[in-house]
PDB file of C-alpha atoms in Angstrom:
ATOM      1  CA  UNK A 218      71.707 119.055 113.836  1.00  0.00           C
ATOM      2  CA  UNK A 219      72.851 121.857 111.460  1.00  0.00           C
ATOM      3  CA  UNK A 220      75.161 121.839 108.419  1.00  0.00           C
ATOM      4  CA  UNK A 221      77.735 123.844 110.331  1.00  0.00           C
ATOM      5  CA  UNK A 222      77.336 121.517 113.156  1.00  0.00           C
ATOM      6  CA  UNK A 223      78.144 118.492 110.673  1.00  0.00           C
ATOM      7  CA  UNK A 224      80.578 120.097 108.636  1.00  0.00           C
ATOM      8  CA  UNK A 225      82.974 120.083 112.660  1.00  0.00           C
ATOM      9  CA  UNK A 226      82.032 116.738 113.073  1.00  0.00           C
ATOM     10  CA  UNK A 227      83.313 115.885 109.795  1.00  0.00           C
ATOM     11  CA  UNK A 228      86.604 118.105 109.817  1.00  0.00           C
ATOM     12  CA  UNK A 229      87.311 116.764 113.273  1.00  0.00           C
ATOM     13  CA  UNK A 230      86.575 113.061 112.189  1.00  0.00           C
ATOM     14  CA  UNK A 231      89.153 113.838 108.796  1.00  0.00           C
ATOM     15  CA  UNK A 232      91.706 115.290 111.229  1.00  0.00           C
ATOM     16  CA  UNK A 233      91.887 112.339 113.695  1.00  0.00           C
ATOM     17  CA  UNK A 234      91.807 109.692 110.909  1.00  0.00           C
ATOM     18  CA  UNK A 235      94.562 111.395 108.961  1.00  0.00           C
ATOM     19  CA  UNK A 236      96.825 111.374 112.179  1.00  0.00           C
ATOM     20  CA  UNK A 237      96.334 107.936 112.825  1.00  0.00           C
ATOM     21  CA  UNK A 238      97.310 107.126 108.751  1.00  0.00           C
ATOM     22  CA  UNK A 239     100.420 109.359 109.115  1.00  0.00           C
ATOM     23  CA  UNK A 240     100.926 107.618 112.588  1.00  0.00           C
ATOM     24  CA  UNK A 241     100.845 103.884 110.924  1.00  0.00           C
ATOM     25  CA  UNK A 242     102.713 105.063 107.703  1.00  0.00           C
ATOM     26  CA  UNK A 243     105.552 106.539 109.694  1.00  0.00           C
ATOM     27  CA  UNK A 244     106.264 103.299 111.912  1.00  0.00           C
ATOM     28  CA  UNK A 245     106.588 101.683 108.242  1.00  0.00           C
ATOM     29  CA  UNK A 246     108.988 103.928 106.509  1.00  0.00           C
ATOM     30  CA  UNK A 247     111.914 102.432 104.548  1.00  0.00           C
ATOM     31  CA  UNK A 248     115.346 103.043 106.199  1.00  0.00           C
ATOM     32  CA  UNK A 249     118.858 102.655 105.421  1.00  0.00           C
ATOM     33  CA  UNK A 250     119.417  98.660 105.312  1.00  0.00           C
ATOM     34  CA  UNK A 251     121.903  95.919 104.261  1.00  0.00           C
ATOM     35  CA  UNK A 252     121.024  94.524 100.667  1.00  0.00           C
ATOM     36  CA  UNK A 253     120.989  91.352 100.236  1.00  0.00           C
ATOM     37  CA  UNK A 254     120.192  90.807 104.447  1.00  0.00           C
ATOM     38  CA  UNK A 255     122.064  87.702 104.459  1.00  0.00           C
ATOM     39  CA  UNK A 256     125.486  85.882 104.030  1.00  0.00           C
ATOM     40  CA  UNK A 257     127.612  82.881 104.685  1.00  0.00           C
ATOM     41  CA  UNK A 258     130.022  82.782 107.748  1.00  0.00           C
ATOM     42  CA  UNK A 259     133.589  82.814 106.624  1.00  0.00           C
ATOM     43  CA  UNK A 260     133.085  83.764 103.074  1.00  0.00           C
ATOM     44  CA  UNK A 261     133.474  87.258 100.989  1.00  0.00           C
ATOM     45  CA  UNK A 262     130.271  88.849 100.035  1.00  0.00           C
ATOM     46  CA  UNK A 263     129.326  91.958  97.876  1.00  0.00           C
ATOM     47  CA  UNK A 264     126.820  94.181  99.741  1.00  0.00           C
ATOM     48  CA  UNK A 265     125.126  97.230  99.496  1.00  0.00           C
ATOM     49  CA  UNK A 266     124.059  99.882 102.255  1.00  0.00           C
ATOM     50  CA  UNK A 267     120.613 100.911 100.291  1.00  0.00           C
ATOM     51  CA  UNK A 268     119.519 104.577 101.510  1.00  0.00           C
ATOM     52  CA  UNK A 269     116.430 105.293 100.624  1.00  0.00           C
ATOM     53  CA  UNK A 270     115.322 109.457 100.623  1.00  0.00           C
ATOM     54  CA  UNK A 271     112.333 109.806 102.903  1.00  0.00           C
ATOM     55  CA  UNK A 272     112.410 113.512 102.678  1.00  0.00           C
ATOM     56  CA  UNK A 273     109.981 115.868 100.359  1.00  0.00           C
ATOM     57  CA  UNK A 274     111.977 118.413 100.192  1.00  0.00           C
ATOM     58  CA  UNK A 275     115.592 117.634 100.605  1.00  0.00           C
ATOM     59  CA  UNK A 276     118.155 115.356  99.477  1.00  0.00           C
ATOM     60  CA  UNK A 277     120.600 112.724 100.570  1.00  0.00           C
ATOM     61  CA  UNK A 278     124.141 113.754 100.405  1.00  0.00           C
ATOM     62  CA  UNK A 279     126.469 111.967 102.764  1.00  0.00           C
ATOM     63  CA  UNK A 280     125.950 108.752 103.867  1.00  0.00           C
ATOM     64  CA  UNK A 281     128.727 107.332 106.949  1.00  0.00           C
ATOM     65  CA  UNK A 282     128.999 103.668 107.718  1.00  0.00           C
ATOM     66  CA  UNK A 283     130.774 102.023 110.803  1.00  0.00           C
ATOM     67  CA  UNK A 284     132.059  98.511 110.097  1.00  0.00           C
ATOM     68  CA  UNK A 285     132.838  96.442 113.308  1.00  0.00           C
ATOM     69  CA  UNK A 286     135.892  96.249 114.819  1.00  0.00           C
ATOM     70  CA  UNK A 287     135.589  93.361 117.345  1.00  0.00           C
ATOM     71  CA  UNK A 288     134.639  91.430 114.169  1.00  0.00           C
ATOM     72  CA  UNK A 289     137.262  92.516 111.704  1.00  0.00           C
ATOM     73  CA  UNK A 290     137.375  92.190 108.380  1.00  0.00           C
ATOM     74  CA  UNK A 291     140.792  91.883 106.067  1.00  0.00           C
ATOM     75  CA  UNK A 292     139.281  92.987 103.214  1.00  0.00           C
ATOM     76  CA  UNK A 293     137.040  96.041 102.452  1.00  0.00           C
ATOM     77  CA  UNK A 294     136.570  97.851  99.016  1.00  0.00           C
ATOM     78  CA  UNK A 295     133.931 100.127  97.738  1.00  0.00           C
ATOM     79  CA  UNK A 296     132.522 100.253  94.424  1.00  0.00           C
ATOM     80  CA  UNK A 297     133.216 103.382  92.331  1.00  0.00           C
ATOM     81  CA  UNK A 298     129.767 105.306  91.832  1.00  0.00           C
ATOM     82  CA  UNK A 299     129.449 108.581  89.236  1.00  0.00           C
ATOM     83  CA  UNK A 300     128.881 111.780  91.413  1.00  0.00           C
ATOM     84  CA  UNK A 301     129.933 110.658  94.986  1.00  0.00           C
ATOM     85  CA  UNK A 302     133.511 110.559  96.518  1.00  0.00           C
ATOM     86  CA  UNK A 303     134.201 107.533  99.426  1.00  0.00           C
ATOM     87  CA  UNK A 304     136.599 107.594 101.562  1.00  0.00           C
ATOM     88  CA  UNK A 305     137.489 104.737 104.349  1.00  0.00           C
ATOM     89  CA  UNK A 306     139.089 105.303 107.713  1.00  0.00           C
ATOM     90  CA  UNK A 307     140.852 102.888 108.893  1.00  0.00           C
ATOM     91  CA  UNK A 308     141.928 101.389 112.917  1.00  0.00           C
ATOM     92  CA  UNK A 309     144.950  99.757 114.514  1.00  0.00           C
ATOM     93  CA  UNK A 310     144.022  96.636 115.968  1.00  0.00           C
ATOM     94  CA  UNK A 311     145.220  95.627 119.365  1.00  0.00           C
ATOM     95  CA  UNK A 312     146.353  92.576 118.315  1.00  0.00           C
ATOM     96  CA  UNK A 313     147.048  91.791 115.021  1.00  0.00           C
ATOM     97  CA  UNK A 314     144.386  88.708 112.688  1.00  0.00           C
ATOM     98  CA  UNK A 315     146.362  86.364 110.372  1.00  0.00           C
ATOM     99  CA  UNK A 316     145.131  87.738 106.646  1.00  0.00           C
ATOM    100  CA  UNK A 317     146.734  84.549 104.095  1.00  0.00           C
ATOM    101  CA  UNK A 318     149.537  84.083 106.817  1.00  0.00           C
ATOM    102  CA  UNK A 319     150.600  87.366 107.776  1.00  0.00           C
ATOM    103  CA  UNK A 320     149.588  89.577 110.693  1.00  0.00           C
ATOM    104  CA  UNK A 321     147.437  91.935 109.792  1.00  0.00           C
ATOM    105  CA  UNK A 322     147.451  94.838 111.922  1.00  0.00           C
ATOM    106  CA  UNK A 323     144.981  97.828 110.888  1.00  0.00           C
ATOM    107  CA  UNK A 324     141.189  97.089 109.515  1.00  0.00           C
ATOM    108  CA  UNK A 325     138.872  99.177 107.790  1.00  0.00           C
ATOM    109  CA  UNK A 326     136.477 100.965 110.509  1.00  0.00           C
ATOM    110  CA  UNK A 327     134.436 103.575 108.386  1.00  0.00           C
ATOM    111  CA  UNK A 328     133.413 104.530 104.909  1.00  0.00           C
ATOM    112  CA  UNK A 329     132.437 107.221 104.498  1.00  0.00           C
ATOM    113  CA  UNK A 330     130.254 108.890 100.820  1.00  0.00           C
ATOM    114  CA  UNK A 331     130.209 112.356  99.857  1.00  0.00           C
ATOM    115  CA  UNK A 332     127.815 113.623  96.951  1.00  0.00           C
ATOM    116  CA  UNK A 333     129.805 115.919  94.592  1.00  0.00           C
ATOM    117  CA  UNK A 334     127.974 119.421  94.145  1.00  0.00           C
ATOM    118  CA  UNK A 335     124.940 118.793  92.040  1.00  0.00           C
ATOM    119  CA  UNK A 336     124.778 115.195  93.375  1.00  0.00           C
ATOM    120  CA  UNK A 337     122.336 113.820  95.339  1.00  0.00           C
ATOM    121  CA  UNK A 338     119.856 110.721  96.290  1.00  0.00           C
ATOM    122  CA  UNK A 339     116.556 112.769  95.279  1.00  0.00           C
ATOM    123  CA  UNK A 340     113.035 112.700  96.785  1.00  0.00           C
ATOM    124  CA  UNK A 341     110.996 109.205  96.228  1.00  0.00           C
ATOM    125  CA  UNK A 342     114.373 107.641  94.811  1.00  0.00           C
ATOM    126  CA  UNK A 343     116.899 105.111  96.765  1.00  0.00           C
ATOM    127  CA  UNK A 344     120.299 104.550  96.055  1.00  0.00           C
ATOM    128  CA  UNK A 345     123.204 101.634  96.604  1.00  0.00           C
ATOM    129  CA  UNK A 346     126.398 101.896  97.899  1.00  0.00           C
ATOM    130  CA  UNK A 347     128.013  98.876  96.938  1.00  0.00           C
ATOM    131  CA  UNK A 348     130.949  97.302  98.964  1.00  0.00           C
ATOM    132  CA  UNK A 349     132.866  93.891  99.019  1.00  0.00           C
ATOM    133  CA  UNK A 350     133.785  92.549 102.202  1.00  0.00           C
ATOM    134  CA  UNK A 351     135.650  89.811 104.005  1.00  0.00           C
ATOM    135  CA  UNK A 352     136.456  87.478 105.446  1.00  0.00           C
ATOM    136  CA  UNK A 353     132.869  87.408 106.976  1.00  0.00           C
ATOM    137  CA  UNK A 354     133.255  85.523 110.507  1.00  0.00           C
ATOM    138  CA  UNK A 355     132.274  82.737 111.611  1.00  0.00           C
ATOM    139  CA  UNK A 356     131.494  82.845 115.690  1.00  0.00           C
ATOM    140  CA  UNK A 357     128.793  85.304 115.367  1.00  0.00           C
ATOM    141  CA  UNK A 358     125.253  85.120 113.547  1.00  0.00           C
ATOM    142  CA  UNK A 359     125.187  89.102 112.417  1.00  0.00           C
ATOM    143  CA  UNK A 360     127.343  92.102 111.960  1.00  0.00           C
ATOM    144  CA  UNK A 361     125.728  95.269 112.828  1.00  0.00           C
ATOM    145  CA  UNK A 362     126.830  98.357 110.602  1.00  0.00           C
ATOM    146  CA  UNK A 363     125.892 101.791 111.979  1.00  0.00           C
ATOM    147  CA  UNK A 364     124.998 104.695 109.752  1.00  0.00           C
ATOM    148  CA  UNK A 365     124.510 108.312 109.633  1.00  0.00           C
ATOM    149  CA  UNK A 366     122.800 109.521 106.749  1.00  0.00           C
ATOM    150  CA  UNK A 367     123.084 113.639 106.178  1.00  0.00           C
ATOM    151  CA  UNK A 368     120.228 115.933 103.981  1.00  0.00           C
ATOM    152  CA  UNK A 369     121.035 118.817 102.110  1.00  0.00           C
ATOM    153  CA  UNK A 370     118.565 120.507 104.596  1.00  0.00           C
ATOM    154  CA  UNK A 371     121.361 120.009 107.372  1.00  0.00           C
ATOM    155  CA  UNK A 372     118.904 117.387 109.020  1.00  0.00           C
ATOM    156  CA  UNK A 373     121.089 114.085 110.386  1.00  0.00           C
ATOM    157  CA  UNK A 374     119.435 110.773 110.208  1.00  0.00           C
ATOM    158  CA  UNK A 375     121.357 108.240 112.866  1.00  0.00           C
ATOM    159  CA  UNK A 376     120.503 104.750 111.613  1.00  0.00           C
ATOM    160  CA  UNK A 377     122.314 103.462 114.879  1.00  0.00           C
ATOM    161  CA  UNK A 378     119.817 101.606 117.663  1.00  0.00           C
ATOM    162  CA  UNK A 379     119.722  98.172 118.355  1.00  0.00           C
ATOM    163  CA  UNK A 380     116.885  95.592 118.982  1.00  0.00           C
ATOM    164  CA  UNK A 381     115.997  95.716 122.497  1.00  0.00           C
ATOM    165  CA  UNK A 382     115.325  92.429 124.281  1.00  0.00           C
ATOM    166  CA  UNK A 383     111.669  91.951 123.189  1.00  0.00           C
ATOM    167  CA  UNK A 384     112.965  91.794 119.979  1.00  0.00           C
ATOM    168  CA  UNK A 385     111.507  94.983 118.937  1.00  0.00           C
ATOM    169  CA  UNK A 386     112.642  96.756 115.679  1.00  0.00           C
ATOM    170  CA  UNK A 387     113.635 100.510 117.111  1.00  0.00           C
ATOM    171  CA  UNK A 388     112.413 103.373 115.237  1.00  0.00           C
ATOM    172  CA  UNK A 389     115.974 104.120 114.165  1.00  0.00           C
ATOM    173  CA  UNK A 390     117.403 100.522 113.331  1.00  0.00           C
ATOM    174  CA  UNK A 391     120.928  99.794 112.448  1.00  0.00           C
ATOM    175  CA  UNK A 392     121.609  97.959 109.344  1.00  0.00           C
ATOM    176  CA  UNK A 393     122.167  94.374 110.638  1.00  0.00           C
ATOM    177  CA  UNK A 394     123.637  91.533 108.117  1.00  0.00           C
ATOM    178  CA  UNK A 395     122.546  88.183 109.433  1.00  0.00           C
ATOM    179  CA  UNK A 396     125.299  85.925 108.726  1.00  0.00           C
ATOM    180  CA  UNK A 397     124.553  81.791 107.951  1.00  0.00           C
ATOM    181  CA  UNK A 398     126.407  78.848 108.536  1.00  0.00           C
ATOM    182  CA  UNK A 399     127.789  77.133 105.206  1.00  0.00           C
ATOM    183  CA  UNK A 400     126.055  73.835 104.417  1.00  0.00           C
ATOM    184  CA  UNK A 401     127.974  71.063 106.438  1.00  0.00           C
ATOM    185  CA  UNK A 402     129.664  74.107 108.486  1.00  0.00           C
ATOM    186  CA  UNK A 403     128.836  73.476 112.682  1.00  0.00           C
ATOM    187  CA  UNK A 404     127.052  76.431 113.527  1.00  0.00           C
ATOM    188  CA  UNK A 405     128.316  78.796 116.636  1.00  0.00           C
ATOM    189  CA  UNK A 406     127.689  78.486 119.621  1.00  0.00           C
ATOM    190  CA  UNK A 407     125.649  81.507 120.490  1.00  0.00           C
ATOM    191  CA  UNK A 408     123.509  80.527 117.374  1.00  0.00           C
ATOM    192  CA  UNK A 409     123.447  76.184 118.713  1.00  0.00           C
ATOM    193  CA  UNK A 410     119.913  75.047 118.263  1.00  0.00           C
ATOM    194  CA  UNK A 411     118.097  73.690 121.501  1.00  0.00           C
ATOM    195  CA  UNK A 412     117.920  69.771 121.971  1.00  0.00           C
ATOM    196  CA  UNK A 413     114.735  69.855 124.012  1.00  0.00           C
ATOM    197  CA  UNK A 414     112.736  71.435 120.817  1.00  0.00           C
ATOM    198  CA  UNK A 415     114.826  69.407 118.317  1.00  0.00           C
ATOM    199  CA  UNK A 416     116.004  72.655 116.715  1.00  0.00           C
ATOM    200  CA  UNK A 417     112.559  73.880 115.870  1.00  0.00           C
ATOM    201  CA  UNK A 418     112.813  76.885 118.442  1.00  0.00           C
ATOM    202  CA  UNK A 419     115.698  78.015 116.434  1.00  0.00           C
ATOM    203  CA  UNK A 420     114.249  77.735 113.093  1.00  0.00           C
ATOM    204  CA  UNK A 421     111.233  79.855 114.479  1.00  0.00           C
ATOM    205  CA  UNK A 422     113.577  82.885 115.874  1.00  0.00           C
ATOM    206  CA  UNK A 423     115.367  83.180 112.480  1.00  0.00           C
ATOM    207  CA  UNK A 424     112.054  83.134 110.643  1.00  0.00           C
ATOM    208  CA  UNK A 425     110.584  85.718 112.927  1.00  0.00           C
ATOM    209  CA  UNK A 426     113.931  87.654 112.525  1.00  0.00           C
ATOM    210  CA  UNK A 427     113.600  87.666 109.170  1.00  0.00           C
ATOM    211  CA  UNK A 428     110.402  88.642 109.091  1.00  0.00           C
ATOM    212  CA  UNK A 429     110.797  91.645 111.623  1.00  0.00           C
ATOM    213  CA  UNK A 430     111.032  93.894 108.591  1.00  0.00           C
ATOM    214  CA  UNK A 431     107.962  92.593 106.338  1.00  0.00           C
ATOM    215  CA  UNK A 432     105.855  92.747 109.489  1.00  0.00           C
ATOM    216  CA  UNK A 433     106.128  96.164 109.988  1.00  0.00           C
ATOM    217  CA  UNK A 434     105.691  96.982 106.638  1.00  0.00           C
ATOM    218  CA  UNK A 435     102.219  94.974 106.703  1.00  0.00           C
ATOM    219  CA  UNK A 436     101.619  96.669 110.336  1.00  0.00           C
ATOM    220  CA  UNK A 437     101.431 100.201 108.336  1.00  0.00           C
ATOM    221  CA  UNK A 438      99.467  98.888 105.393  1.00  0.00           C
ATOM    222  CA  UNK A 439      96.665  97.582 107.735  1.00  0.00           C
ATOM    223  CA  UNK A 440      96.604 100.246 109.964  1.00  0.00           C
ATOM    224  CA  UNK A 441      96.069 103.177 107.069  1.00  0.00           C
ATOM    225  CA  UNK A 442      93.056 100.395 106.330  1.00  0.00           C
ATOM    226  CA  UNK A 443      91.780 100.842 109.203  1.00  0.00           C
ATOM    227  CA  UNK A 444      92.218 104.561 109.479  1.00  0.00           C
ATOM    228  CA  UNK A 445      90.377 105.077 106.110  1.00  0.00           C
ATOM    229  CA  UNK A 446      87.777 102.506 107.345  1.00  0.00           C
ATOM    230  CA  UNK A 447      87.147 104.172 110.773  1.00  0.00           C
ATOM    231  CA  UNK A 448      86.747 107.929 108.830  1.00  0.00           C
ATOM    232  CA  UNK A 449      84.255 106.213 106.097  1.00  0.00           C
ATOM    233  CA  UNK A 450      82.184 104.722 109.513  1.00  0.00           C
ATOM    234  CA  UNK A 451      82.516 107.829 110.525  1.00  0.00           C
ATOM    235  CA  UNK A 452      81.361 109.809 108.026  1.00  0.00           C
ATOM    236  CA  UNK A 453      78.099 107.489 107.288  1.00  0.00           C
ATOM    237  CA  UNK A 454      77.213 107.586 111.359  1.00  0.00           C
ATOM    238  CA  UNK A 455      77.552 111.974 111.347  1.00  0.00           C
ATOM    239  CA  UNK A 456      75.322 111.991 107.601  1.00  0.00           C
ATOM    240  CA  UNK A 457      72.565 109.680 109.322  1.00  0.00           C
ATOM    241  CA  UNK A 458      72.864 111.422 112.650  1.00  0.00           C
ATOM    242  CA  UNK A 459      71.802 114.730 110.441  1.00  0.00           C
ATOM    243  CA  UNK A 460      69.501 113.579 108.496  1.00  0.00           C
ATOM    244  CA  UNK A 461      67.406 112.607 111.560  1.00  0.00           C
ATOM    245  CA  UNK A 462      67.958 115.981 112.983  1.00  0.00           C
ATOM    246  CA  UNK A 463      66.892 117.608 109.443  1.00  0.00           C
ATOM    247  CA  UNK A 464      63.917 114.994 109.272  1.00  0.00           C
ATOM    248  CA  UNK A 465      62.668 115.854 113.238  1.00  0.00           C
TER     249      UNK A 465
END
């Protein structure tokens, strides 16, 4: 075999390798989530939509969040942040929610940040946008917030797919809070725990719910691994192969 004929081998062997890392590392990138993931049913909560930049070479400068409106909430406010401008939209309801006795009759449906010029979340950086929110309901285990995030570039990130029914995380997931009963507080009905597996079917779903997000994560970390493993095999089997030719 001939050094030319090893150096292909070698380049070819680097190229597939480095496909499969990017491959792994992509399917584990961070995207725009709900911070802290959880909350109690029927309580106000502080949250914050974290956006993390997962462009080189542009920066995050809008950042548009849909809040539920078949779950409303009475009370939305966003935190005041140097350098970015947010503005809510709100919706008439078609029938009005009791808000501390009277009839409430429009909810916030949309927040939406701006970056001011010279503003921006950079490369390798993150940033919160802090909101407090409530009442948080109680007849439903999550509230799903759908978000657009915008570059500098032009480029529009749609954080807005759901879990299929395998259970699935999509490639573009929408920031989901997962919403828990009080202590003491009957859980809803969607969420009831099944009798014939004395609630330990239940337990399981929310732990494997919960660990959707870590999995993936770990997912990418062991399959760059095994990328860097399979090129280093690779490597040692082309060497051997031409020292035997060199040898013969």
């Amino acid at each position: 075999m001939t050094m030319s004929t090893t150096r292909r081998r070698l380049s070819v062997l680097a190229a597939s390798a480095g496909a499969g890392v990017l491959l792994f590392a992509g399917s584990a990138s961070a995207h725009v989530s709900v911070q802290p993931g959880t909350a109690d049913q029927g309580s106000y909560a502080k949250v914050a939509f974290r956006v993390p930049n997962e462009r080189e070479d542009a920066g995050t400068t809008k950042l548009e969040v849909t809040l539920p409106t078949d779950k409303p909430l009475t009370s939305v406010q966003t935190r005041a942040m140097p350098g970015w401008k947010a503005e809510v939209e709100k919706t008439k309801l078609a029938t009005p929610i009791d808000n501390h006795g009277k009839p409430l009759t429009e909810v916030v449906s949309k927040i939406t940040w701006t970056a001011d010029a010279g503003t921006r979340v950079n490369p390798g950086t993150f940033e919160d946008f802090e909101v407090s929110m409530g009442k948080l309901p109680t007849d439903t285990d999550k509230l799903v917030f759908k978000a657009v995030q915008t570059y500098d570039s032009g480029e529009v990130v749609r954080w807005i797919d759901l879990a299929g029914a395998d259970g699935k995380e999509p490639q573009y997931p929408a920031p989901t809070l997962k919403l828990t009963a009080k202590a003491g507080a009957p859980a809803p009905a969607s969420a009831a725990p099944s009798k014939a597996a004395d609630g330990k079917a239940s337990v399981a779903a929310v732990a494997d719910e919960e660990g959707d997000d870590s999995t993936a994560r770990t997912l990418g970390v062991v399959g760059i691994v095994v990328g860097v493993l399979g090129l280093g095999a690779g490597v040692f089997a082309v060497l051997r192969a031409s020292r035997r030719g060199t040898s013969a």
